[in-house]
Amino acid sequence: TVPVSYASLPRFPRDFVWGVSTSAAQIEGAVAEAGRGRSSWDVFAAQAGRIKDGSDARVATDHYHRYREDVALLRGLGVGAYRFSVAWPRVVPDGGGAVNAAGLDFYDRLVDELLAAGVAPVPTLFHWDTPQALEERGGWLVRETAEHFAAYADAVAARLGDRVERWITLNEPAELTLLGYGLGQHAPGRRLLFEALPAAHHQLLGHGLAVQALRARGAGGIGIANSHGPTWAASGDEADTSAAELYDLLLNRLFAEPLLLGRYPGEEWDLAGMLPGPVAEDLKIIAQPLDWYGINYYQPTSVGAPREAGGGAPAEFAGIEIPAELPFAPREIEGYPRTDFGWPVVPAALTELLVSFRERYGDRLPPVVITENGCSYEGIEDSERIAFLDGHLRALHAAMAAGVDVRGYFVWSLLDNFEWAEGYARRFGLVHVDYETLRRTPKASYHWLREVLREQARQDRG
Ligand code: GBH
């Protein structure tokens, strides 16, 4: 019962990288095993009212103990690459200081298992699970966290560098800044609004220092996974277009331009002036050449003027109270299907995003990899997920046909998992997880993607 749309997908280049993504805090469980320290998410999830279904990630999908079964699922799917994250608190339990070799052992086993299955490991060094000891000293709001991050990156490279050919430093510093430090929806649960901006700068600095540490170990294939999406103005009115421009600056330009252009964006907004430390010097560290640029794409955002400026901006959006002090407010996007998370499904916006990046940054933009794209839907017969992936692959191909150099595509996610503040209620997996038994069941979308990959390989053979 696999829909045949796979057969009519356009053809991707022979060396295009097909993969799936996960992250440590969302799948591993085993939070007290082999000397792992506490993470900001352990502490956050234990606080009443933080996670919608009252759950936590102490067990999650138990991937830490079931990784062999999960690698077998990857092999069965036929992907060439697997993006996972290394949990910093496993490797350096206190964030800074002694390296815990037993924590690295797990990733050592995982990497060997992947290689034996013919799947290239693509580790992300940081996917939001800050060591709690560092969080208590200010987390990413303080500079020392960036320095500790580089030391940790060095320890991981020392252990895995002989077998890893592609690295990702950070996952979505924009979302950690906004949701974790700005709005308080994610760990560490701070609601600092614009005073969260130092967390953006220190993550970018940590990225740059980690790139230096990796290169010093001879590593190549280094990228980052940034969250990006087109921002649409709610109307053509000046108040709405300028609010949308600011949102675009905060979501897209603030995280792309230091990396690609070596400067912070903003003519009207003196962002660099709002950031701590020797920003001009730091930008030189941040802007080192990347081998590729990762984009996590989910949906476009419609943005307009804030509440007090009128125009019908909502007080709440996607379950998050929108502070009246913000100079912009998101709006509902009408006229598109939605995932069960309520996110609009707009494949064409992926083409728009990639073409706009190419136009904005020209040859400063390295080859792009889509490091996450996916959707939450219930059920094992997930025809909506198939339609979502089918549409986004066509949109991706259209961007490539328009001249954007895209080298790979990773689906979020291999497994249903702990979806942060939503707990287990949102299911993003190609593989269903029964949280009572932890049994894995491939969904229709898993079988469909396997056929996509087979068909592409068939065409390669001519
Ligand atoms: C990623 O973040 C994370 O890297 C990953 O860990 C996570 O599990 C996955 O995506 C799925 O959430 O309400 O329409 O405005 C995604 C960042 C930020 C994308 C919020 C969707 C809001 C959609 N997300 N955004 S909407």
Coordinates of N, CA and C and ligand atoms in Angstrom, one line a residue, residues 23 26 127-128 171-172 175 179 227 296 298-301 317-318 341-344 372 412 417 419-420 428, ligand 1:
S23 N 17.8 13.7 17.9 CA 18.7 14.4 18.9 C 18.7 13.6 20.2
Q26 N 16.1 13.9 23.0 CA 14.7 13.5 22.5 C 14.6 11.9 22.4
H127 N 22.6 20.0 20.7 CA 21.2 20.1 20.4 C 20.4 20.4 21.6
W128 N 20.7 21.5 22.3 CA 19.9 22.1 23.3 C 20.1 21.6 24.7
N171 N 22.7 23.0 16.8 CA 21.3 23.0 16.3 C 20.6 24.2 16.6
E172 N 20.1 24.9 15.6 CA 19.1 26.0 15.8 C 19.4 26.9 17.0
E175 N 16.3 29.1 17.9 CA 15.2 28.6 18.7 C 15.6 28.5 20.2
L179 N 13.1 30.6 22.3 CA 12.2 29.8 23.1 C 12.8 29.5 24.5
S227 N 17.9 27.1 12.0 CA 16.5 27.1 11.7 C 16.1 28.4 10.8
N296 N 17.3 23.9 8.8 CA 16.2 23.1 9.2 C 15.0 23.9 8.8
Y298 N 10.7 24.1 8.4 CA 9.4 23.6 8.8 C 8.3 24.3 8.1
Q299 N 8.3 25.7 8.2 CA 7.1 26.4 7.7 C 7.4 27.9 7.6
P300 N 6.7 28.6 6.7 CA 6.9 30.1 6.7 C 6.1 30.7 7.9
T301 N 6.5 31.9 8.2 CA 5.8 32.6 9.3 C 5.2 33.9 8.8
F317 N -0.2 32.7 20.4 CA 0.0 32.1 19.1 C 0.6 30.8 19.3
A318 N 0.1 29.7 18.7 CA 0.6 28.4 18.8 C 0.8 28.0 20.3
F341 N 0.2 19.6 14.6 CA 0.8 20.6 15.5 C 0.2 22.0 15.1
G342 N -0.5 22.0 14.0 CA -1.1 23.3 13.6 C -0.2 24.1 12.7
W343 N 0.9 23.5 12.3 CA 1.9 24.3 11.4 C 1.4 24.2 10.0
P344 N 1.4 25.3 9.2 CA 0.9 25.2 7.8 C 1.9 24.5 7.0
E372 N 17.0 19.3 8.6 CA 15.7 18.8 9.1 C 14.6 19.3 8.2
W412 N 13.3 14.9 9.6 CA 13.1 14.9 11.0 C 11.8 14.2 11.2
N417 N 9.4 10.8 19.1 CA 10.3 11.1 20.3 C 9.8 12.2 21.2
E419 N 9.1 15.5 22.2 CA 9.0 16.7 21.4 C 9.0 17.9 22.4
W420 N 10.1 18.0 23.2 CA 10.3 19.2 24.0 C 9.1 19.5 24.9
F428 N 6.7 12.8 15.2 CA 7.4 13.3 13.9 C 8.1 12.1 13.2
Ligands
GBH1 C1 13.3 21.5 15.4 O1 12.9 22.7 15.9 C2 14.2 20.9 16.4 O2 15.6 21.0 16.0 C3 13.9 19.5 16.8 O3 14.5 19.1 17.9 C4 12.4 19.4 16.9 O4 12.0 18.1 17.4 C5 11.8 19.6 15.6 O5 12.2 20.8 15.0 C6 10.2 19.6 15.6 O6 9.7 20.6 16.4 O7 3.5 27.6 15.1 O8 3.5 27.5 12.7 O9 4.7 29.2 13.8 C7 11.9 23.3 15.1 C8 11.7 24.8 15.3 C9 10.1 26.5 15.8 C10 9.7 25.1 13.9 C11 8.7 26.8 15.9 C12 8.3 25.5 14.0 C13 6.7 27.2 14.9 C14 5.7 26.8 13.9 N1 10.3 25.2 15.3 N2 8.1 26.8 14.6 S1 4.2 27.9 13.9

